[in-house]
PDB file of C-alpha atoms in Angstrom:
ATOM      1  CA  MET A 594       0.029  -0.016  -0.013  1.00  0.00           C
ATOM      2  CA  LYS A 595       1.393   3.235  -1.063  1.00  0.00           C
ATOM      3  CA  ILE A 596       1.202   6.361   1.188  1.00  0.00           C
ATOM      4  CA  SER A 597       1.393  10.057   0.188  1.00  0.00           C
ATOM      5  CA  GLU A 598       4.901  11.609   0.178  1.00  0.00           C
ATOM      6  CA  ILE A 599       5.055  15.009   1.720  1.00  0.00           C
ATOM      7  CA  LYS A 600       7.385  17.583   0.077  1.00  0.00           C
ATOM      8  CA  VAL A 601       8.527  20.683   1.596  1.00  0.00           C
ATOM      9  CA  SER A 602       9.921  23.451  -0.611  1.00  0.00           C
ATOM     10  CA  TYR A 603      10.551  27.157  -0.288  1.00  0.00           C
ATOM     11  CA  ILE A 604      11.983  29.536  -2.774  1.00  0.00           C
ATOM     12  CA  ASN A 605      13.000  33.134  -1.834  1.00  0.00           C
ATOM     13  CA  GLU A 606      13.528  35.072  -4.940  1.00  0.00           C
ATOM     14  CA  HIS A 607      12.230  38.671  -4.283  1.00  0.00           C
ATOM     15  CA  SER A 608      12.149  39.703  -0.577  1.00  0.00           C
ATOM     16  CA  ALA A 609      15.575  39.249   0.841  1.00  0.00           C
ATOM     17  CA  HIS A 610      16.271  43.003   0.995  1.00  0.00           C
ATOM     18  CA  LEU A 611      12.919  44.065   2.569  1.00  0.00           C
ATOM     19  CA  LYS A 612      12.791  44.707   6.332  1.00  0.00           C
ATOM     20  CA  ALA A 613       9.760  45.175   8.533  1.00  0.00           C
ATOM     21  CA  SER A 614      11.308  46.918  11.502  1.00  0.00           C
ATOM     22  CA  SER A 615       8.206  48.996  12.215  1.00  0.00           C
ATOM     23  CA  SER A 616       4.359  48.940  11.770  1.00  0.00           C
ATOM     24  CA  ALA A 617       4.809  51.520   9.057  1.00  0.00           C
ATOM     25  CA  ASP A 618       7.165  49.205   7.258  1.00  0.00           C
ATOM     26  CA  ALA A 619       4.753  46.382   7.578  1.00  0.00           C
ATOM     27  CA  TYR A 620       1.923  48.476   6.340  1.00  0.00           C
ATOM     28  CA  THR A 621       3.893  49.521   3.246  1.00  0.00           C
ATOM     29  CA  ILE A 622       4.910  46.009   2.394  1.00  0.00           C
ATOM     30  CA  ALA A 623       1.361  44.785   2.836  1.00  0.00           C
ATOM     31  CA  LEU A 624      -0.165  47.573   0.868  1.00  0.00           C
ATOM     32  CA  ASN A 625       2.379  46.888  -2.106  1.00  0.00           C
ATOM     33  CA  ASN A 626       1.173  43.371  -2.123  1.00  0.00           C
ATOM     34  CA  TRP A 627      -2.608  43.970  -1.954  1.00  0.00           C
ATOM     35  CA  ASP A 628      -5.057  44.189  -4.853  1.00  0.00           C
ATOM     36  CA  LYS A 629      -6.048  47.797  -4.596  1.00  0.00           C
ATOM     37  CA  ASP A 630      -9.331  47.250  -6.394  1.00  0.00           C
ATOM     38  CA  ILE A 631     -10.447  44.877  -3.702  1.00  0.00           C
ATOM     39  CA  ILE A 632      -9.273  46.365  -0.584  1.00  0.00           C
ATOM     40  CA  GLU A 633     -12.409  48.305  -0.156  1.00  0.00           C
ATOM     41  CA  LEU A 634     -14.640  45.586  -1.300  1.00  0.00           C
ATOM     42  CA  GLN A 635     -13.706  42.311   0.153  1.00  0.00           C
ATOM     43  CA  GLU A 636     -11.844  41.346   3.421  1.00  0.00           C
ATOM     44  CA  GLU A 637      -8.604  39.456   2.905  1.00  0.00           C
ATOM     45  CA  VAL A 638      -5.930  38.142   5.444  1.00  0.00           C
ATOM     46  CA  LYS A 639      -2.257  37.912   4.780  1.00  0.00           C
ATOM     47  CA  VAL A 640       0.697  36.923   6.831  1.00  0.00           C
ATOM     48  CA  ILE A 641       4.209  38.545   6.556  1.00  0.00           C
ATOM     49  CA  LEU A 642       6.915  36.027   7.369  1.00  0.00           C
ATOM     50  CA  LEU A 643      10.107  37.352   8.912  1.00  0.00           C
ATOM     51  CA  ASN A 644      13.610  35.998   9.747  1.00  0.00           C
ATOM     52  CA  ARG A 645      15.499  36.884  13.001  1.00  0.00           C
ATOM     53  CA  ALA A 646      16.663  40.182  11.450  1.00  0.00           C
ATOM     54  CA  ASN A 647      13.110  41.231  10.591  1.00  0.00           C
ATOM     55  CA  GLY A 648      13.885  40.522   6.946  1.00  0.00           C
ATOM     56  CA  VAL A 649      10.887  39.557   4.928  1.00  0.00           C
ATOM     57  CA  VAL A 650      11.069  36.010   3.952  1.00  0.00           C
ATOM     58  CA  GLY A 651       7.685  36.135   2.100  1.00  0.00           C
ATOM     59  CA  ILE A 652       3.987  37.082   2.264  1.00  0.00           C
ATOM     60  CA  TYR A 653       1.248  34.513   2.384  1.00  0.00           C
ATOM     61  CA  SER A 654      -2.330  35.056   1.266  1.00  0.00           C
ATOM     62  CA  LEU A 655      -4.227  33.206   3.846  1.00  0.00           C
ATOM     63  CA  SER A 656      -7.830  33.913   2.857  1.00  0.00           C
ATOM     64  CA  LYS A 657     -10.500  35.979   1.159  1.00  0.00           C
ATOM     65  CA  GLY A 658     -13.911  36.585   2.607  1.00  0.00           C
ATOM     66  CA  GLY A 659     -16.798  38.638   2.305  1.00  0.00           C
ATOM     67  CA  VAL A 660     -17.502  42.327   2.971  1.00  0.00           C
ATOM     68  CA  SER A 661     -17.174  42.004   6.743  1.00  0.00           C
ATOM     69  CA  SER A 662     -15.253  38.727   7.567  1.00  0.00           C
ATOM     70  CA  SER A 663     -12.647  36.243   6.409  1.00  0.00           C
ATOM     71  CA  ILE A 664     -11.576  32.911   7.822  1.00  0.00           C
ATOM     72  CA  VAL A 665      -8.376  32.693   9.594  1.00  0.00           C
ATOM     73  CA  ASP A 666      -7.097  29.206  10.062  1.00  0.00           C
ATOM     74  CA  ILE A 667      -4.270  29.254  12.716  1.00  0.00           C
ATOM     75  CA  LYS A 668      -3.087  25.776  11.711  1.00  0.00           C
ATOM     76  CA  LEU A 669      -2.489  27.061   8.170  1.00  0.00           C
ATOM     77  CA  ILE A 670      -0.627  30.123   9.562  1.00  0.00           C
ATOM     78  CA  LEU A 671       1.665  27.878  11.693  1.00  0.00           C
ATOM     79  CA  SER A 672       2.316  25.412   8.790  1.00  0.00           C
ATOM     80  CA  VAL A 673       3.367  28.180   6.470  1.00  0.00           C
ATOM     81  CA  ALA A 674       5.401  29.885   9.076  1.00  0.00           C
ATOM     82  CA  LEU A 675       7.187  26.626   9.941  1.00  0.00           C
ATOM     83  CA  LYS A 676       7.739  25.786   6.256  1.00  0.00           C
ATOM     84  CA  ALA A 677       9.378  29.081   5.685  1.00  0.00           C
ATOM     85  CA  ILE A 678      11.453  28.712   8.919  1.00  0.00           C
ATOM     86  CA  ALA A 679      10.067  32.166   9.873  1.00  0.00           C
ATOM     87  CA  THR A 680      11.045  33.290  13.395  1.00  0.00           C
ATOM     88  CA  SER A 681       8.321  35.897  13.540  1.00  0.00           C
ATOM     89  CA  ILE A 682       5.122  36.847  11.735  1.00  0.00           C
ATOM     90  CA  ILE A 683       2.856  39.716  11.148  1.00  0.00           C
ATOM     91  CA  LEU A 684      -0.876  39.250  10.629  1.00  0.00           C
ATOM     92  CA  VAL A 685      -2.544  41.701   8.214  1.00  0.00           C
ATOM     93  CA  HIS A 686      -6.086  42.129   7.227  1.00  0.00           C
ATOM     94  CA  ASN A 687      -8.101  44.801   5.725  1.00  0.00           C
ATOM     95  CA  HIS A 688     -11.577  46.344   6.825  1.00  0.00           C
ATOM     96  CA  PRO A 689     -13.395  47.291   3.591  1.00  0.00           C
ATOM     97  CA  SER A 690     -15.703  49.541   5.709  1.00  0.00           C
ATOM     98  CA  GLY A 691     -12.726  51.850   6.322  1.00  0.00           C
ATOM     99  CA  ASN A 692     -13.121  51.445   9.969  1.00  0.00           C
ATOM    100  CA  LEU A 693      -9.791  50.769  11.586  1.00  0.00           C
ATOM    101  CA  LYS A 694     -11.064  49.843  14.992  1.00  0.00           C
ATOM    102  CA  PRO A 695     -10.382  46.228  15.837  1.00  0.00           C
ATOM    103  CA  SER A 696     -13.426  44.080  16.563  1.00  0.00           C
ATOM    104  CA  GLN A 697     -13.878  41.809  19.474  1.00  0.00           C
ATOM    105  CA  ALA A 698     -13.254  38.968  16.944  1.00  0.00           C
ATOM    106  CA  ASP A 699      -9.943  40.550  15.809  1.00  0.00           C
ATOM    107  CA  LEU A 700      -8.761  40.824  19.443  1.00  0.00           C
ATOM    108  CA  LYS A 701      -9.776  37.218  20.257  1.00  0.00           C
ATOM    109  CA  LEU A 702      -8.001  36.018  17.178  1.00  0.00           C
ATOM    110  CA  THR A 703      -4.927  37.945  18.176  1.00  0.00           C
ATOM    111  CA  SER A 704      -4.918  36.396  21.520  1.00  0.00           C
ATOM    112  CA  ARG A 705      -5.301  32.854  20.114  1.00  0.00           C
ATOM    113  CA  LEU A 706      -2.493  33.395  17.644  1.00  0.00           C
ATOM    114  CA  ILE A 707      -0.167  34.616  20.283  1.00  0.00           C
ATOM    115  CA  LYS A 708      -0.706  31.354  22.265  1.00  0.00           C
ATOM    116  CA  ALA A 709      -0.287  29.256  19.181  1.00  0.00           C
ATOM    117  CA  THR A 710       2.913  30.845  17.898  1.00  0.00           C
ATOM    118  CA  ASP A 711       4.407  30.917  21.369  1.00  0.00           C
ATOM    119  CA  THR A 712       4.021  27.008  21.368  1.00  0.00           C
ATOM    120  CA  VAL A 713       6.279  26.668  18.225  1.00  0.00           C
ATOM    121  CA  ASP A 714       8.702  29.500  19.213  1.00  0.00           C
ATOM    122  CA  ILE A 715       7.448  31.945  16.629  1.00  0.00           C
ATOM    123  CA  LYS A 716       6.678  35.575  17.598  1.00  0.00           C
ATOM    124  CA  LEU A 717       3.514  37.327  16.593  1.00  0.00           C
ATOM    125  CA  LEU A 718       5.207  40.928  16.175  1.00  0.00           C
ATOM    126  CA  ASP A 719       2.017  42.723  15.177  1.00  0.00           C
ATOM    127  CA  HIS A 720      -1.496  42.381  13.797  1.00  0.00           C
ATOM    128  CA  LEU A 721      -2.449  45.281  11.341  1.00  0.00           C
ATOM    129  CA  ILE A 722      -5.755  46.315  10.180  1.00  0.00           C
ATOM    130  CA  ILE A 723      -5.350  48.242   7.010  1.00  0.00           C
ATOM    131  CA  THR A 724      -7.244  50.505   4.505  1.00  0.00           C
ATOM    132  CA  LYS A 725      -5.971  52.277   1.401  1.00  0.00           C
ATOM    133  CA  GLU A 726      -5.177  55.333   3.412  1.00  0.00           C
ATOM    134  CA  SER A 727      -4.017  54.051   6.790  1.00  0.00           C
ATOM    135  CA  TYR A 728      -3.555  51.283   9.373  1.00  0.00           C
ATOM    136  CA  TYR A 729      -4.070  50.318  12.958  1.00  0.00           C
ATOM    137  CA  SER A 730      -1.332  48.364  14.740  1.00  0.00           C
ATOM    138  CA  LEU A 731      -2.282  46.297  17.629  1.00  0.00           C
ATOM    139  CA  ALA A 732       1.397  46.267  18.804  1.00  0.00           C
ATOM    140  CA  ASP A 733       1.749  50.047  18.633  1.00  0.00           C
ATOM    141  CA  GLU A 734      -1.396  50.320  20.717  1.00  0.00           C
ATOM    142  CA  GLY A 735      -0.228  47.810  23.396  1.00  0.00           C
ATOM    143  CA  ARG A 736      -2.845  45.255  22.435  1.00  0.00           C
ATOM    144  CA  LEU A 737      -0.815  42.154  21.767  1.00  0.00           C
ATOM    145  CA  GLN A 738      -1.584  40.089  24.844  1.00  0.00           C
TER     146      GLN A 738
END
């Protein structure tokens, strides 16, 4: 009886020179990798993967949802971060409404993600909520707990 072979591959061709040393850097990186036509229409979630020097290893498009929500699967986030050998991550999602205030669901997700990443020795550096014009950083506001 044959079983499935698991292959792990990773190619870093474009992002070695980018650094996310601040929430402003992370916002710029996220916005440059976002479909500007959809940012005010449909909620999306992405994960910026970083090395020890806050160098960008890559960005992962986790999910696309509706106008007010998107599914965030913590197992997928961890699997991608581990596959990329990321030492830290930044979670980013947009609010099509333009309201940058985090919802209770955003805060609960952040708390769950901190616990999950701690388990595998990966640090959640920030959770950004973005629009075309601006962003809200949970780290900058002291809400990464």
